[in-house]
Coordinates of C-alpha atoms and ligand atoms in Angstrom, one line a residue:
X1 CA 121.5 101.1 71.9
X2 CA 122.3 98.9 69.0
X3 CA 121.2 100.0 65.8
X4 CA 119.6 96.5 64.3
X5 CA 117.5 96.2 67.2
X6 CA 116.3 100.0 66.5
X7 CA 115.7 98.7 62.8
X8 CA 112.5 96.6 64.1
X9 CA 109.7 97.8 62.2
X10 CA 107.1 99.0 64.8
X11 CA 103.5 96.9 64.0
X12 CA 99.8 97.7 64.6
X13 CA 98.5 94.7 66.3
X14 CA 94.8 93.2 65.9
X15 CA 92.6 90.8 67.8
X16 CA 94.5 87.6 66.6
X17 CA 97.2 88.9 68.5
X18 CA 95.2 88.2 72.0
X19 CA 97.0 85.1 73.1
X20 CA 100.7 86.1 72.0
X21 CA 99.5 89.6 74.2
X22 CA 98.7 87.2 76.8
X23 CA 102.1 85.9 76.9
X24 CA 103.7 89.2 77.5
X25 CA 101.5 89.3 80.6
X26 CA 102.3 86.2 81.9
X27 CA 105.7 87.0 81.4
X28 CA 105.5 89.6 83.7
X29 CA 103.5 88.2 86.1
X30 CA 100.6 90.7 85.4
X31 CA 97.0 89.8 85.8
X32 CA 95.5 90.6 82.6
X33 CA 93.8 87.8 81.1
X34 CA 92.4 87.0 77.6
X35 CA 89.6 88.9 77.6
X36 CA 91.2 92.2 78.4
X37 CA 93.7 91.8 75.7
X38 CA 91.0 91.6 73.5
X39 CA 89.6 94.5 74.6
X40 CA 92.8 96.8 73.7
X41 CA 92.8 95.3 70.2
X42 CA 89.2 96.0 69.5
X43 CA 88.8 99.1 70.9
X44 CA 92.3 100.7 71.1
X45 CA 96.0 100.6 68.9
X46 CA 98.2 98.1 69.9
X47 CA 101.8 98.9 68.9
X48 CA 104.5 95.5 69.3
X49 CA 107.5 94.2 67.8
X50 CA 108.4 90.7 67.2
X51 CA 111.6 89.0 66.8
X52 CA 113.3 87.2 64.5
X53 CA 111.0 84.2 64.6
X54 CA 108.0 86.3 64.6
X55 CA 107.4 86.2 68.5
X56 CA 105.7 89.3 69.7
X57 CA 108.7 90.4 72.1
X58 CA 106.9 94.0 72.5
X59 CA 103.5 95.6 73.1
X60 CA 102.5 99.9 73.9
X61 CA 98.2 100.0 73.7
X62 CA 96.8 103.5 73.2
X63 CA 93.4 103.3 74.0
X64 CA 90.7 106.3 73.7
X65 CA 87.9 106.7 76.3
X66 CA 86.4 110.4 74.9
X67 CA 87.5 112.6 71.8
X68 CA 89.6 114.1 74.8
X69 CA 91.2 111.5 76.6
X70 CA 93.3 108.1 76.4
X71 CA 94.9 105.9 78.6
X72 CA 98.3 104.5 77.7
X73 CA 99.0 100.5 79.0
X74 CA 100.3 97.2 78.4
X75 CA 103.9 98.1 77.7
X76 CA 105.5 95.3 78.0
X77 CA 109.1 94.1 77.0
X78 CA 110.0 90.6 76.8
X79 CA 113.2 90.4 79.9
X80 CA 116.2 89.4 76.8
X81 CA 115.2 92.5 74.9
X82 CA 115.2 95.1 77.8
X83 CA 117.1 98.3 77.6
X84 CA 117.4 98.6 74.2
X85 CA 114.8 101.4 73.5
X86 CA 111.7 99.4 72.7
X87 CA 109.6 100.5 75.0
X88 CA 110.3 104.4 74.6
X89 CA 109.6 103.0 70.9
X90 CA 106.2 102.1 71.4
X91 CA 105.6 105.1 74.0
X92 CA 106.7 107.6 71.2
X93 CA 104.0 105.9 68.9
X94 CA 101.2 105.7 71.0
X95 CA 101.7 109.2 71.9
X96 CA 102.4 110.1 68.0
X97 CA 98.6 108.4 67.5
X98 CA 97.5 110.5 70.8
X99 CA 98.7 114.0 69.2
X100 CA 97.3 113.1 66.0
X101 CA 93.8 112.6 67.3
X102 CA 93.8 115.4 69.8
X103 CA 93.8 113.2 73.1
X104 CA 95.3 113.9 76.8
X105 CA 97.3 110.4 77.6
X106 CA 97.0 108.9 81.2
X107 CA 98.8 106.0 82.5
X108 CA 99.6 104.3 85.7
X109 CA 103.3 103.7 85.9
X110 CA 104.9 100.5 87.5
X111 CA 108.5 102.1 88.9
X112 CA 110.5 100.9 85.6
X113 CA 107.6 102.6 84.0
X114 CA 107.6 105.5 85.0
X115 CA 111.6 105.5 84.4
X116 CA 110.7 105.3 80.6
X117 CA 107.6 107.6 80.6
X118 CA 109.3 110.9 82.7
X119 CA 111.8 111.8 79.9
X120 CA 109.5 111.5 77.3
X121 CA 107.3 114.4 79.0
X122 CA 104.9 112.3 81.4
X123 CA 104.3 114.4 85.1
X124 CA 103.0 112.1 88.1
X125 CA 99.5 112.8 89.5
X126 CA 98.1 110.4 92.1
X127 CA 100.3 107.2 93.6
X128 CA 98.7 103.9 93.9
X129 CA 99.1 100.7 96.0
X130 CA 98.6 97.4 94.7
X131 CA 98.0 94.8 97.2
X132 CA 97.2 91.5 97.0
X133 CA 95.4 88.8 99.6
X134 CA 96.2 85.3 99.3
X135 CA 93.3 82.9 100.3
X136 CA 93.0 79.1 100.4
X137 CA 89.6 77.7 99.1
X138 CA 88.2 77.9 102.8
X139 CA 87.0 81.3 102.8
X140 CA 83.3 81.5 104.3
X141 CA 79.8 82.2 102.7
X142 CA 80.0 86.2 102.9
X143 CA 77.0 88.1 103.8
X144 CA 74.4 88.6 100.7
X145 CA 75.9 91.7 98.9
X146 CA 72.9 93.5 96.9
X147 CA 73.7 93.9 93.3
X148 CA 75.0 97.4 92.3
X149 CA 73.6 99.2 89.1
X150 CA 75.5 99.8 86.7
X151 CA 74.4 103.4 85.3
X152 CA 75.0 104.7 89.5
X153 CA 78.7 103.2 89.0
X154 CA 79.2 105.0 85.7
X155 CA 77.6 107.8 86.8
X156 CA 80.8 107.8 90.1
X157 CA 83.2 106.9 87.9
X158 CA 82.5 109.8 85.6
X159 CA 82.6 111.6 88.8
X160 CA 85.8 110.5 89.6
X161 CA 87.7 110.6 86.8
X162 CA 86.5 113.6 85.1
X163 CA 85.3 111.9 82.0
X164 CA 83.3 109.5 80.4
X165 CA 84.5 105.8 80.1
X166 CA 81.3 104.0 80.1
X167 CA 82.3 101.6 77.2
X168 CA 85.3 99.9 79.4
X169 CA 82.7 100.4 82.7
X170 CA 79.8 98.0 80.8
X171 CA 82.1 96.1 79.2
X172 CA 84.0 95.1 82.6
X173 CA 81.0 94.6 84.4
X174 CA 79.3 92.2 81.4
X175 CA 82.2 90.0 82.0
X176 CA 81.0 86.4 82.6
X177 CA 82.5 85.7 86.3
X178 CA 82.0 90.3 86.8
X179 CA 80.1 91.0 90.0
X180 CA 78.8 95.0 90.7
X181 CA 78.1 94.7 94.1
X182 CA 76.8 97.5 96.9
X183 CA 76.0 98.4 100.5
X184 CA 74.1 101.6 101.3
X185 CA 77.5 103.3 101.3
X186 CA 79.9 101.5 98.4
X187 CA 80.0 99.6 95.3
X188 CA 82.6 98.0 93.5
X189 CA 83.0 95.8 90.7
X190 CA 85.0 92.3 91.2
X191 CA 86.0 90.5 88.0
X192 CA 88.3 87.9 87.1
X193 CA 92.4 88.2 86.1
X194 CA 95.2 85.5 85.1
X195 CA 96.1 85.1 89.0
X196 CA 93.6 87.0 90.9
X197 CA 90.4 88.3 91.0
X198 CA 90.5 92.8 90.4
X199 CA 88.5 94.7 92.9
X200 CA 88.0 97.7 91.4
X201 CA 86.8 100.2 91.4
X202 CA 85.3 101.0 94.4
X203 CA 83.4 103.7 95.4
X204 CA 82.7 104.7 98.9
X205 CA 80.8 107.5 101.7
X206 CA 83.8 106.6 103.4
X207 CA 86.7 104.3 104.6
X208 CA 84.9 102.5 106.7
X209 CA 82.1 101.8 104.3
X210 CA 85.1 101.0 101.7
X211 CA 86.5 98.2 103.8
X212 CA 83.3 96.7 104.9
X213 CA 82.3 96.3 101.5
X214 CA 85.7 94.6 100.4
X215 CA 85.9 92.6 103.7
X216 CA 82.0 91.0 102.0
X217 CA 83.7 90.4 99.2
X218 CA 86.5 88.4 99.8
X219 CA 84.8 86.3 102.8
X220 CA 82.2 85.0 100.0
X221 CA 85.0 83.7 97.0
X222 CA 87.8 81.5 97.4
X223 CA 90.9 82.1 96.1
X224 CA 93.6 85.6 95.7
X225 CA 92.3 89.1 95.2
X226 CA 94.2 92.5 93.9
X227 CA 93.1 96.0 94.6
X228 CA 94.5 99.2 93.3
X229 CA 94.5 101.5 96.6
X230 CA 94.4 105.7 95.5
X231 CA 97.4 106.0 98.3
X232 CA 95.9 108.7 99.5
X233 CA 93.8 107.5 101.5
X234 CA 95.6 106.7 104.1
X235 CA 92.7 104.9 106.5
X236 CA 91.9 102.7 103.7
X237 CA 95.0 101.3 103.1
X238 CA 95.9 100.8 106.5
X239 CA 92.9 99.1 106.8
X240 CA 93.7 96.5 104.4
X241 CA 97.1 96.1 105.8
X242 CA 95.6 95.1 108.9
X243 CA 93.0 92.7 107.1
X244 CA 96.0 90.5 105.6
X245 CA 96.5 92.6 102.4
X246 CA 100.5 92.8 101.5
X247 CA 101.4 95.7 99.3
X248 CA 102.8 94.1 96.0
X249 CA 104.1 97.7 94.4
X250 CA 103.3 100.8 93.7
X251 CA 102.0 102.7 90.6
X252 CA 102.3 106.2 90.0
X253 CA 99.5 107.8 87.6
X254 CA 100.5 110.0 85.2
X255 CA 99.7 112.3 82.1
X256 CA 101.3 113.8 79.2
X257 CA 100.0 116.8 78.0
X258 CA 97.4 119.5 79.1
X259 CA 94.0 118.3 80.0
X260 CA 90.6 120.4 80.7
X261 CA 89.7 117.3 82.7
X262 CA 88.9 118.1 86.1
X263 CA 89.0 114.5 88.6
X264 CA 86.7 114.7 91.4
X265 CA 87.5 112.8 94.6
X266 CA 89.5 109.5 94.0
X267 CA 87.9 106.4 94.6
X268 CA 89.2 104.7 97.1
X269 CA 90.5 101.9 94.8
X270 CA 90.6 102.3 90.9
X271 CA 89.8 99.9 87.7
X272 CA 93.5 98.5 87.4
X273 CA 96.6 100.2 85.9
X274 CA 95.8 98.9 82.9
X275 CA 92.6 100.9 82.7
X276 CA 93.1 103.5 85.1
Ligands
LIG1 C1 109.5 98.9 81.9 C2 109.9 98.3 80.5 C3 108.6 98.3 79.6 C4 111.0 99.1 79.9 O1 111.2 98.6 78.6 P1 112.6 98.8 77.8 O2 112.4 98.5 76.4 O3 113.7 98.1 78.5 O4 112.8 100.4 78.0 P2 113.8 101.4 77.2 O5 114.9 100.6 76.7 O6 113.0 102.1 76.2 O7 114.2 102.3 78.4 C5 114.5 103.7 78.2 C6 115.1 104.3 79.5 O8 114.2 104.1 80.6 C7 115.0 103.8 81.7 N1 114.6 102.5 82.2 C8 114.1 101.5 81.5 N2 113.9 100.4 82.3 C9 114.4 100.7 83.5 C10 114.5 100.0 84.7 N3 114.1 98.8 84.9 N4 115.1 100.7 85.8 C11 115.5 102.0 85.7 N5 115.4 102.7 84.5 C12 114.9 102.1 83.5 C13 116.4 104.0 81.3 O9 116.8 105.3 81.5 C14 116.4 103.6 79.9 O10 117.4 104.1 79.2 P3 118.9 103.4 79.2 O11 118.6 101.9 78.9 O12 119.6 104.1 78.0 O13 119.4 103.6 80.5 C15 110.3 96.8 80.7 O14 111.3 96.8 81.7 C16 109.2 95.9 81.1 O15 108.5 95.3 80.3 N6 109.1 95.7 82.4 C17 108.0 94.9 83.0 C18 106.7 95.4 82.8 C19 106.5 96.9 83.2 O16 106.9 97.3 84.3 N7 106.1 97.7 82.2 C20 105.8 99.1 82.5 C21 104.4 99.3 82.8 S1 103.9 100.9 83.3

């Protein structure tokens, strides 16, 4: 570790920030867009650290669903500045903020990730698949899907997770170009990303219910989709594999500290790493 490099002072970040976020992402070939970065630096603390010239080369959001709990995202290094302990930085300061307010932290690690996040005290909980399907602009009129409501999806989300996130929930599903859809047996939310559009989450009776309802999706809109696959369940995922879905990588979710939080089933696919 060179010491100048430690010397960077660590910055809080606000909404004007959004675009140079956005560049991190892009960077890194995530999918967050605009409008998600804005979210972290309304609603959450944004920790970066810019270079020389000012570039934001940096980024570590803390962002507080209850009094209780927080998820931990968008920790992101620019490639030159890599292994030089920015990242366990930024980590250290979100969880700093985290302790200092009381809150369990959650994340979902990306392998390098969680390389940085188990010696500073994170333990793995669930694994998660990311997988992606590429489609031309050919795909076929899906069946109607019925809108979902939006206080039955907070109310299994709640259920899932253990707590309360209903801000992020609304706000996601407020999006312009957000779609809450159901079946008698699933909902999910679809909404758009830099490359793809997120399923997620979804909420099902079962697997089969799961797939049919992201099988509607992605026959009525054009163009790549993502989904975050709870690994465990194992007839889900296989059953996306088999609809054209290629795994991209996986994400392992973890949490540093003690939590009261009790999760109730997994849903079969979640919001995004970025949310949980
Ligand atoms: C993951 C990432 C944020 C790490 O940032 P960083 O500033 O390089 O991390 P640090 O320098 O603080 O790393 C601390 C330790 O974590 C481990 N580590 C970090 N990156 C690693 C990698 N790619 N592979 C294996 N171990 C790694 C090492 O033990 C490292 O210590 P060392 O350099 O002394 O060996 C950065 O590689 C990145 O932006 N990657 C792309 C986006 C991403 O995956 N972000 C994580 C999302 S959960």
């Amino acid at each position: 570790m060179v010491a100048i490099e430690k010397e960077l002072p660590l910055l809080q970040l606000d909404v004007r920030d959004a675009a140079a976020g956005l560049e991190l992402s892009r960077g890194a070939k995530w999918n967050q867009n605009e409008a998600d970065w804005r979210f972290f630096l309304a609603k959450g603390t944004v920790y970066g650290m810019r270079d020389s010239a000012s570039e934001l080369i940096a980024t570590a959001a803390l962002l507080p669903y209850t009094k209780r709990e927080a998820w931990i995202s968008m920790v992101l290094v620019t490639e030159s500045w890599r292994r030089r302990g920015l990242a366990t930085r930024l980590v250290d300061a979100c969880l700093d903020s985290a302790m200092r307010l009381g809150l369990t932290t959650w994340l979902d690690a990306t392998p390098a990730g969680a390389a940085v996040y188990g010696p500073l005290g994170f333990a793995p909980t669930i694994q998660l698949r990311r997988l992606r399907l590429e489609r031309g602009t050919s795909a076929g009129p899906g069946n109607e899907l019925a809108p979902g409501k939006l206080g039955d999806f907070i109310t299994c989300d709640i259920d899932a997770m253990g707590f309360d996130r209903r801000d992020l929930i609304s706000e996601l599903c407020g999006r312009p170009g957000s779609r809450l859809l159901s079946t008698n047996e699933a909902t999910a939310l679809v909404r758009d990303g830099r490359t793809a559009r997120q399923i997620g989450p979804v909420f099902a009776a079962s697997p089969e219910s799961a797939l049919a309802l992201v099988a509607e999706i992605v026959a009525g809109e054009p163009g790549a989709h993502l989904i975050d696959a709870v690994a465990d369940h194992a007839t889900f995922l296989d059953g996306l594999m088999r609809a054209g879905w290629t795994i991209e990588r996986p994400f392992q979710r973890m949490r540093f500290g003690r939590t009261a939080v009790q999760p109730g089933e997994p849903p079969f696919a979640v919001a995004g790493p970025e949310f949980g």
